[in-house]
Amino acid sequence: MHSVFIDEIDAQTYAEHVSRAGSTIIIPAGATEQHGPHMPLGVDAMLSRSIAGAVAEKTGALVAPALCYGYKSQPRSGGGNHRIGTTSLGGNSLSQMVDDVVASFIAQGFENVVILNGHFENYQFIYEGLDNAVARSRAAGSSARAVLLSYWDFVDEDTLSKVFPDGFLGWDIEHGGILETSLMLLLHPTLVNMDRVIDHPPAQLTTYDVFPEDPSRTPPSGCLSSAKGATAERGELLFTTVTTQVADALKSELLLGNITLEVN
Amino acid sequence: MHSVFIDEIDAQTYAEHVSRAGSTIIIPAGATEQHGPHMPLGVDAMLSRSIAGAVAEKTGALVAPALCYGYKSQPRSGGGNHRIGTTSLGGNSLSQMVDDVVASFIAQGFENVVILNGHFENYQFIYEGLDNAVARSRAAGSSARAVLLSYWDFVDEDTLSKVFPDGFLGWDIEHGGILETSLMLLLHPTLVNMDRVIDHPPAQLTTYDVFPEDPSRTPPSGCLSSAKGATAERGELLFTTVTTQVADALKSELLLGNITLEVN
Amino acid sequence: MHSVFIDEIDAQTYAEHVSRAGSTIIIPAGATEQHGPHMPLGVDAMLSRSIAGAVAEKTGALVAPALCYGYKSQPRSGGGNHRIGTTSLGGNSLSQMVDDVVASFIAQGFENVVILNGHFENYQFIYEGLDNAVARSRAAGSSARAVLLSYWDFVDEDTLSKVFPDGFLGWDIEHGGILETSLMLLLHPTLVNMDRVIDHPPAQLTTYDVFPEDPSRTPPSGCLSSAKGATAERGELLFTTVTTQVADALKSELLLGNITLEVN
Amino acid sequence: MHSVFIDEIDAQTYAEHVSRAGSTIIIPAGATEQHGPHMPLGVDAMLSRSIAGAVAEKTGALVAPALCYGYKSQPRSGGGNHRIGTTSLGGNSLSQMVDDVVASFIAQGFENVVILNGHFENYQFIYEGLDNAVARSRAAGSSARAVLLSYWDFVDEDTLSKVFPDGFLGWDIEHGGILETSLMLLLHPTLVNMDRVIDHPPAQLTTYDVFPEDPSRTPPSGCLSSAKGATAERGELLFTTVTTQVADALKSELLLGNITLEVN
Amino acid sequence: MHSVFIDEIDAQTYAEHVSRAGSTIIIPAGATEQHGPHMPLGVDAMLSRSIAGAVAEKTGALVAPALCYGYKSQPRSGGGNHRIGTTSLGGNSLSQMVDDVVASFIAQGFENVVILNGHFENYQFIYEGLDNAVARSRAAGSSARAVLLSYWDFVDEDTLSKVFPDGFLGWDIEHGGILETSLMLLLHPTLVNMDRVIDHPPAQLTTYDVFPEDPSRTPPSGCLSSAKGATAERGELLFTTVTTQVADALKSELLLGNITLEVN
Amino acid sequence: MHSVFIDEIDAQTYAEHVSRAGSTIIIPAGATEQHGPHMPLGVDAMLSRSIAGAVAEKTGALVAPALCYGYKSQPRSGGGNHRIGTTSLGGNSLSQMVDDVVASFIAQGFENVVILNGHFENYQFIYEGLDNAVARSRAAGSSARAVLLSYWDFVDEDTLSKVFPDGFLGWDIEHGGILETSLMLLLHPTLVNMDRVIDHPPAQLTTYDVFPEDPSRTPPSGCLSSAKGATAERGELLFTTVTTQVADALKSELLLGNITLEVN
């Protein structure tokens, strides 16, 4: 059985990959978070894992188990941490976990570590853990490199205009919106129920955060914009663009070979 | 679609469950660790997740995303942290992650939190995180309760004698052995390759640990005992015993109702 | 002497303020970071402190000593942490410091705590510390509230079009650019040397981060866009807009009175 | 404009300094703490910053932004942490901040780091952070050196007898007393109001600490001795002695050159 | 005076030992924990210290001051942390203390560090601290080695059958039972009162842990099995076996010389 | 057998004490540190434990196992952390250990916790741990109180003049000097060898600290002043004064009863 996911391959197959020039591990990062009434809690990890898988196929990389718990959902990008369905890590817990996992992969011999983020609020805390792990590893003689990215940052203008024909308002309010729903319709259609989409205008958010959170400021749907325009076709457009662009970026950054892996 | 796995259900369905008396979340805990040449790296999370799923069906509980990275593999119970394929968290990172996740679930309203462990070395660090989260939550007025268990501790004498007809030598050396391989043959047969099992006598381990680890002291297979006797039938025997016993224990401990969940 | 800065007022005057309804402390947050050849290292703390002072005058709040060291400068928003002149805190150090300081101010009786951020990369780590301090304080019976903001998020469209007549490209590349330089020309003109501005096109940055940082990818100037169009007039426009908008937001959020403080 | 304060100089000027033999950064450390009814909350940072500035002029060093928040005020040396006006860091937060900042300056190339302390209770926690940063940096190949001092430890017997003609009772009870008030009268006279000095005998303190603090044991003034004898002349005597002695000590310890810096 | 305990020898004598080939320090680890009505709270540290002393005499090692506070007592191996008389450290506190102490001994020149554990629940947290200290020291060029052991794991089958003629039920329920009581009768007889032993059948424990602890599930005696069969003779048998076996293991592992130390 | 040391008494006897009004636990704090060629490494813990024992007899308190590892020895008060024989904890490790132990004793019901310090450098880090534990316990409803003291601060002027007839130069340089040696001659005479005392003038120390430490600045003896004048008689004078004064202070602070404890 062929697989790029390391939880599905054995240690010998894994060892062969690690020993190759340009060996690369991609760690998907998600969250356990409400995504409106029409999508399941695991959207962020599912999408980052699927995208990582496709990128790995294109680049000869392997994919590690996803980080399934993420940093606190924020009202301005995820609806808020107070919402039912949202289970979060503190910032330092997330950074420490990333640091340990990345240092572990570097110690095993990977030349490149990529973290492919699928939960907006994770980015800075992953940055901290990744920066520390790479700095420490290199101080100890390793020449490992790393890349951190959020997959939506690879959607180009052309795709944007096709997926958001009425205008694109920013990734921060895409929580539970057209981007994620279209991708889920493509990749995990049985887990989406478009009948339950609540159609409301984009959330009008403050330009600042208040503590404690004020549940009345974000839409009751838990989404920051409507998923009504989501389709599997738009999902495919997004998926193709993102996986191609990410793969191209990684190839040029990390000198990846094109390797086919066969699992026992 | 019906599911007990919260990553597959939406926030409203989840909210209905949480609001019921006896609401319970089961968190599977695994590791990313070599399991010999015949099994994949994700065995511990896969097994704890599958067992948690079956227990949840029997008890009306829900299952959270598995903790996929675990504490350092040790030579006396997992072959060692130096082995290729093994990616680990430090003890405090694991405890902190457990603390955050458990406190988060209690804050959302679950009356009971269960951690179902599938990686030997995790136990004490999960204990620490769980103890701290429950103590702090109760000091703040919650009446939440929690249970921590390793699934193999629910295999009874009768099952042991059937699965290990030549005598049972202890769970610590079952890493990559008959227990795990039989369960994988039952639950994820395409990920096991019995042709690659290396048949060797049980590892003769010291009664102490040495630092740094000495790779020459554990079998090159990465397993501490031979998986040769593993069969799907034995897997079924183990699975039935464990899931029944765990479900019974949880029912009597946590006053769980028998609830059927339907996902949109 | 009248002052809104608590380092300049005595404990009795301070105590009188704290005892009033709606008492508010504003904590400016900056960094010690290179800002190109034409501006000093202290820009971020100077600007956030000056803006906080003006907002305090408008709202009856007090201003705490600025946090002068910030999170690691990143290539995509500050030029990078490798640059000479840049001294940074780790993420957890910053979060812990914020947590301690905020909890301290709440314990003394302030009803509202505002953190006014002037260094792009600080935001998430301040969020974490502030969220933890407020949550813990409220669990202990306090009814304190808090606001976190970055001052540039209060520049409105009208001002943007005047300050950036050739089009605005995003706050992330405004490091050492027109925004900061104009404000410095207004507030600290002796510390700016416009003759040393290096005029270059906006930095073309990747949509991801690489570790370790690659110095060749950001302009040698240390700025991400040119400050050539900066003038004190534009600084005044920005300063007026920002301080008015922030003051209005705080007044409506935090029920601030309009209080005049006289220092001994 | 000439300045020894790095927040007022640009990165190129800073870089030139760092590249010189014997390059030295002085980090002033203060606190935000009540200093009686006659002085402002920022005394400790103001004084350590001013003294550091004068020492830098004499030695060719640069001065970093002051650490404006310090360790918890203690009844036996600062009146206590319960007093209004006192905002503190926990011990580990302070040590971590010092560690990060010092490691950062060493990484940038400074050969010497000096922390000039102006808040009694800070000393040991700064010691810990400084010791760790230097040890780690040297283990990684740096030859950086560091000095930690509290400025009052450089007042010699002759000055003591002139400033305290009625006898000197120890630095611990000088909080808000003659030393600090005289220096403030010299350096920041508009921030001192001698009419508000409360004249009381030196505090009679226990030889131990009690927890929680007992507010009734320290003078209501917040000072541990009377500032009545404070004058700008005594401030000048103290300032001259301290800055000369500290500069002499640093010169002999750290092989500093005498360098004049011109800012753009 | 001759002593193997470093708290009883002077620095010069200590230095001579450290400079020898194979120099070894043994750190006993105990706890402060109830041990039933018939034994004192210090049993774990006393026994590990005495055993360490005898092993040191046989191997030329030195013995460090015991770690007198241990990880939380657990119901399934120590009766529980809720019991009066039990004072515990959190997991990370214990790991950090071990890390600091071990790194300190390695830095002083010891070639070997042994931690001899006498409190069941300590093991994994000591493992973590020891692993980190050794890994970091070796990364910095040291060639130090370490061993971690619990002394009861060195009782062989022959001794077991003599000490437990009615059958041995596992070390986990030996808390306050025949093993510890027999050793105390041998080594500290005045601190044992056999008249107060409560004779009850072995505790029937669950195969899982519940949080918070349920005091009704463990015997009111605080012991998990009866100490009735304890005698000084059995203590001697255990002591001889354990100290001989541990010494033999250390000699073969660590190339210890047989050294006699004389204290001034 | 009667004992005030909790490691020597059983849980029932301990429980009786804890249940009494004014129940008090004294925790001695020491270090493992060189004390010159004439005294053993354990001086600090031995002395604080003996003094605590005598104070407990006078006040009805109990004594906990000593903290045997302390904060880093510093050149200006202990000769330095680089010296052979000195094994230290980091600041945060010490604070955390103190926090855990104190919180544990308060949770068990002690009304008063006293930490009796015998190692100069420990004080501030114990202060931090103790302050945090008491604050948290009281926030949770406890009315526990605590005292922190270093025993030498209870030597009065009269005793000083008798023990140091040639003049007293400060407790900081008493490391390995007359104070400690006299007390050891009284309490542990077989562990002192006066023939090995090196007679040298008091160390001339800088008024600041340098990093890394400079071994050449402190006397090769490891002592900061000569122990030549030490006698058991002076030890008795010191011991009587200190134990009486500390007992008196505790009685008046903590409302201790005079209780006699009999151990089974």
CSV table of C-alpha atoms in Angstrom, one decimal, chain D:
chain,number,residue,atom,x,y,z
D,1,MET,CA,22.2,64.5,17.4
D,2,HIS,CA,24.4,62.7,19.8
D,3,SER,CA,22.9,60.1,22.1
D,4,VAL,CA,24.1,57.1,24.1
D,5,PHE,CA,20.5,55.8,24.4
D,6,ILE,CA,19.9,53.2,21.7
D,7,ASP,CA,16.2,53.9,21.4
D,8,GLU,CA,17.4,57.4,20.1
D,9,ILE,CA,20.0,56.2,17.6
D,10,ASP,CA,19.6,54.5,14.3
D,11,ALA,CA,20.7,50.9,13.4
D,12,GLN,CA,23.8,52.0,11.4
D,13,THR,CA,25.2,54.1,14.2
D,14,TYR,CA,24.4,51.3,16.6
D,15,ALA,CA,26.1,48.8,14.3
D,16,GLU,CA,29.3,50.9,14.2
D,17,HIS,CA,29.4,50.8,18.0
D,18,VAL,CA,28.8,47.1,18.3
D,19,SER,CA,31.7,46.4,15.9
D,20,ARG,CA,34.2,48.2,18.1
D,21,ALA,CA,36.5,46.3,20.5
D,22,GLY,CA,35.1,46.4,24.0
D,23,SER,CA,31.6,47.3,22.8
D,24,THR,CA,29.3,47.5,25.8
D,25,ILE,CA,25.6,47.8,26.4
D,26,ILE,CA,24.2,49.0,29.8
D,27,ILE,CA,20.7,47.9,30.6
D,28,PRO,CA,19.1,50.0,33.4
D,29,ALA,CA,16.6,48.1,35.6
D,30,GLY,CA,13.9,49.8,37.6
D,31,ALA,CA,10.4,49.2,38.7
D,32,THR,CA,6.9,50.8,38.7
D,33,GLU,CA,6.5,51.4,42.4
D,34,GLN,CA,5.1,53.9,44.8
D,35,HIS,CA,7.9,56.2,46.3
D,36,GLY,CA,5.9,58.1,48.9
D,37,PRO,CA,3.7,61.1,48.4
D,38,HIS,CA,6.5,63.3,47.2
D,39,MET,CA,7.9,61.3,44.3
D,40,PRO,CA,6.5,59.6,41.2
D,41,LEU,CA,6.2,55.9,40.5
D,42,GLY,CA,9.0,55.8,38.0
D,43,VAL,CA,11.8,56.8,40.2
D,44,ASP,CA,13.8,53.5,40.0
D,45,ALA,CA,13.9,53.4,36.2
D,46,MET,CA,14.5,57.1,35.9
D,47,LEU,CA,17.5,57.0,38.2
D,48,SER,CA,19.1,53.9,36.8
D,49,ARG,CA,18.6,55.3,33.3
D,50,SER,CA,20.2,58.6,34.1
D,51,ILE,CA,23.1,57.0,35.9
D,52,ALA,CA,23.6,54.6,33.0
D,53,GLY,CA,23.6,57.5,30.6
D,54,ALA,CA,26.3,59.3,32.5
D,55,VAL,CA,28.4,56.1,32.9
D,56,ALA,CA,28.0,55.5,29.2
D,57,GLU,CA,29.3,59.0,28.3
D,58,LYS,CA,32.3,58.3,30.5
D,59,THR,CA,33.0,54.9,29.0
D,60,GLY,CA,31.9,54.8,25.4
D,61,ALA,CA,29.1,52.4,26.2
D,62,LEU,CA,25.5,52.5,24.9
D,63,VAL,CA,22.3,52.4,27.1
D,64,ALA,CA,19.4,50.1,26.3
D,65,PRO,CA,15.8,50.9,27.1
D,66,ALA,CA,15.2,50.4,30.9
D,67,LEU,CA,13.4,47.4,32.3
D,68,CYS,CA,10.5,49.4,33.8
D,69,TYR,CA,8.7,46.7,35.7
D,70,GLY,CA,10.5,44.9,38.5
D,71,TYR,CA,10.2,42.1,41.1
D,72,LYS,CA,7.7,42.4,43.8
D,73,SER,CA,8.3,45.2,46.3
D,74,GLN,CA,9.0,43.7,49.7
D,75,PRO,CA,8.1,45.3,53.1
D,76,ARG,CA,11.7,45.2,54.3
D,77,SER,CA,13.1,47.1,51.4
D,78,GLY,CA,10.4,48.8,49.4
D,79,GLY,CA,7.3,49.1,51.6
D,80,GLY,CA,5.5,46.1,50.2
D,81,ASN,CA,3.8,44.8,47.1
D,82,HIS,CA,0.3,45.5,48.5
D,83,ARG,CA,0.8,49.3,48.2
D,84,ILE,CA,-1.2,51.3,45.7
D,85,GLY,CA,1.1,52.4,42.9
D,86,THR,CA,3.2,49.2,42.8
D,87,THR,CA,3.0,46.9,39.7
D,88,SER,CA,5.3,43.9,39.7
D,89,LEU,CA,6.6,40.9,37.8
D,90,GLY,CA,6.9,37.5,39.2
D,91,GLY,CA,10.4,36.2,39.7
D,92,ASN,CA,10.6,33.9,36.8
D,93,SER,CA,9.0,36.5,34.4
D,94,LEU,CA,11.8,38.9,35.3
D,95,SER,CA,14.5,36.3,35.0
D,96,GLN,CA,13.2,35.2,31.6
D,97,MET,CA,13.0,38.7,30.3
D,98,VAL,CA,16.5,39.4,31.3
D,99,ASP,CA,17.7,36.2,29.8
D,100,ASP,CA,16.1,36.9,26.4
D,101,VAL,CA,17.3,40.5,26.3
D,102,VAL,CA,20.9,39.7,27.3
D,103,ALA,CA,21.1,36.8,25.0
D,104,SER,CA,19.8,39.1,22.2
D,105,PHE,CA,22.4,41.7,22.8
D,106,ILE,CA,25.2,39.2,23.0
D,107,ALA,CA,24.0,37.6,19.7
D,108,GLN,CA,24.2,41.0,18.1
D,109,GLY,CA,27.9,41.3,18.9
D,110,PHE,CA,28.3,43.2,22.1
D,111,GLU,CA,31.3,42.1,24.0
D,112,ASN,CA,30.0,43.3,27.4
D,113,VAL,CA,26.6,43.5,28.9
D,114,VAL,CA,26.1,45.5,32.1
D,115,ILE,CA,22.9,45.5,34.1
D,116,LEU,CA,22.6,48.6,36.3
D,117,ASN,CA,20.0,47.9,38.9
D,118,GLY,CA,17.9,50.6,40.6
D,119,HIS,CA,15.3,48.5,42.4
D,120,PHE,CA,16.5,46.6,45.5
D,121,GLU,CA,14.3,43.5,45.0
D,122,ASN,CA,15.4,42.9,41.4
D,123,TYR,CA,18.9,41.8,42.1
D,124,GLN,CA,18.7,38.0,42.5
D,125,PHE,CA,16.2,37.5,39.7
D,126,ILE,CA,18.3,39.5,37.3
D,127,TYR,CA,21.3,37.5,38.5
D,128,GLU,CA,19.6,34.3,37.5
D,129,GLY,CA,18.6,35.5,34.0
D,130,LEU,CA,22.0,37.1,33.4
D,131,ASP,CA,23.9,34.0,34.6
D,132,ASN,CA,21.8,31.7,32.3
D,133,ALA,CA,22.2,33.9,29.3
D,134,VAL,CA,25.9,34.3,29.6
D,135,ALA,CA,26.5,30.6,30.4
D,136,ARG,CA,24.4,29.5,27.4
D,137,SER,CA,26.1,32.1,25.1
D,138,ARG,CA,29.6,31.1,26.1
D,139,ALA,CA,28.7,27.4,25.7
D,140,ALA,CA,27.8,28.3,22.1
D,141,GLY,CA,31.2,29.9,21.6
D,142,SER,CA,30.7,33.5,22.6
D,143,SER,CA,33.3,35.2,24.8
D,144,ALA,CA,30.9,37.8,26.1
D,145,ARG,CA,31.2,39.0,29.7
D,146,ALA,CA,28.7,40.7,31.9
D,147,VAL,CA,28.5,42.8,35.1
D,148,LEU,CA,25.6,43.2,37.4
D,149,LEU,CA,25.5,46.0,40.0
D,150,SER,CA,23.1,48.1,42.1
D,151,TYR,CA,24.2,51.7,41.8
D,152,TRP,CA,24.0,52.5,45.5
D,153,ASP,CA,26.7,49.9,46.2
D,154,PHE,CA,29.2,52.4,44.7
D,155,VAL,CA,28.6,55.2,47.2
D,156,ASP,CA,31.8,55.3,49.2
D,157,GLU,CA,32.2,56.0,52.9
D,158,ASP,CA,33.2,59.6,52.4
D,159,THR,CA,30.1,60.4,50.4
D,160,LEU,CA,27.9,58.4,52.9
D,161,SER,CA,29.1,60.5,55.8
D,162,LYS,CA,28.3,63.7,53.9
D,163,VAL,CA,24.9,62.7,52.7
D,164,PHE,CA,23.9,61.0,55.9
D,165,PRO,CA,25.6,63.2,58.6
D,166,ASP,CA,23.4,61.7,61.3
D,167,GLY,CA,24.4,58.2,60.4
D,168,PHE,CA,23.6,55.8,57.6
D,169,LEU,CA,21.2,52.9,58.4
D,170,GLY,CA,21.4,50.7,55.4
D,171,TRP,CA,20.3,50.7,51.7
D,172,ASP,CA,17.3,48.5,52.4
D,173,ILE,CA,15.4,51.3,54.1
D,174,GLU,CA,16.5,54.0,51.7
D,175,HIS,CA,13.3,53.4,49.7
D,176,GLY,CA,11.8,56.8,49.1
D,177,GLY,CA,14.5,58.3,51.4
D,178,ILE,CA,17.4,60.7,51.1
D,179,LEU,CA,19.3,58.8,48.5
D,180,GLU,CA,16.6,58.5,45.9
D,181,THR,CA,15.0,61.9,46.7
D,182,SER,CA,18.3,63.8,46.4
D,183,LEU,CA,19.0,62.2,43.1
D,184,MET,CA,15.6,63.0,41.8
D,185,LEU,CA,16.0,66.6,43.0
D,186,LEU,CA,19.1,66.8,40.9
D,187,LEU,CA,17.9,64.9,37.9
D,188,HIS,CA,14.1,65.4,37.7
D,189,PRO,CA,13.3,68.3,40.1
D,190,THR,CA,9.9,69.0,38.6
D,191,LEU,CA,8.7,65.5,39.6
D,192,VAL,CA,9.5,66.0,43.3
D,193,ASN,CA,7.4,67.9,45.8
D,194,MET,CA,9.4,68.3,49.0
D,195,ASP,CA,6.3,69.9,50.7
D,196,ARG,CA,4.7,66.5,50.7
D,197,VAL,CA,7.6,64.7,52.4
D,198,ILE,CA,6.3,63.0,55.5
D,199,ASP,CA,8.9,63.2,58.2
D,200,HIS,CA,9.0,60.0,60.3
D,201,PRO,CA,11.7,58.0,62.0
D,202,PRO,CA,13.2,55.1,60.1
D,203,ALA,CA,10.8,52.1,59.9
D,204,GLN,CA,11.4,49.5,62.6
D,205,LEU,CA,11.3,46.3,60.5
D,206,THR,CA,11.2,42.7,61.6
D,207,THR,CA,14.2,40.5,60.8
D,208,TYR,CA,11.9,38.2,58.8
D,209,ASP,CA,9.1,38.3,56.3
D,210,VAL,CA,5.4,37.4,56.9
D,211,PHE,CA,3.0,36.2,54.2
D,212,PRO,CA,0.5,37.7,53.5
D,213,GLU,CA,2.0,41.1,54.0
D,214,ASP,CA,0.9,43.1,56.9
D,215,PRO,CA,0.3,46.7,55.8
D,216,SER,CA,0.3,48.0,59.4
D,217,ARG,CA,4.0,47.3,59.8
D,218,THR,CA,5.4,49.8,57.3
D,219,PRO,CA,4.9,53.6,57.5
D,220,PRO,CA,1.7,54.9,55.8
D,221,SER,CA,4.0,57.2,53.8
D,222,GLY,CA,5.2,54.2,51.8
D,223,CYS,CA,8.8,55.2,52.6
D,224,LEU,CA,11.0,53.4,55.0
D,225,SER,CA,12.9,56.4,56.1
D,226,SER,CA,12.4,60.2,55.9
D,227,ALA,CA,13.5,62.1,52.8
D,228,LYS,CA,13.6,65.3,54.8
D,229,GLY,CA,17.3,65.8,54.4
D,230,ALA,CA,17.3,65.4,50.7
D,231,THR,CA,18.8,68.2,48.6
D,232,ALA,CA,19.9,68.5,45.0
D,233,GLU,CA,23.4,69.2,46.3
D,234,ARG,CA,23.5,65.8,48.0
D,235,GLY,CA,22.0,64.4,44.8
D,236,GLU,CA,25.0,65.8,42.9
D,237,LEU,CA,27.4,64.4,45.4
D,238,LEU,CA,25.8,61.0,45.1
D,239,PHE,CA,25.5,61.2,41.3
D,240,THR,CA,29.2,62.2,40.8
D,241,THR,CA,30.4,59.5,43.1
D,242,VAL,CA,28.3,56.7,41.7
D,243,THR,CA,28.8,57.5,38.1
D,244,THR,CA,32.6,57.9,38.5
D,245,GLN,CA,33.0,54.7,40.5
D,246,VAL,CA,30.8,52.7,38.3
D,247,ALA,CA,32.6,54.0,35.2
D,248,ASP,CA,36.0,53.2,36.8
D,249,ALA,CA,34.9,49.7,37.7
D,250,LEU,CA,33.6,49.0,34.2
D,251,LYS,CA,36.7,50.4,32.5
D,252,SER,CA,39.0,48.1,34.5
D,253,GLU,CA,36.7,45.1,34.2
D,254,LEU,CA,35.7,45.3,30.6
D,255,LEU,CA,38.5,47.1,28.8
D,256,LEU,CA,36.2,49.8,27.5
D,257,GLY,CA,37.5,52.4,25.1
D,258,ASN,CA,36.5,56.0,25.3
D,259,ILE,CA,34.4,56.5,22.3
D,260,THR,CA,32.3,59.4,21.2
D,261,LEU,CA,29.1,58.6,19.2
D,262,GLU,CA,27.5,61.0,16.9
D,263,VAL,CA,23.9,60.3,15.9
D,264,ASN,CA,22.9,61.1,12.3
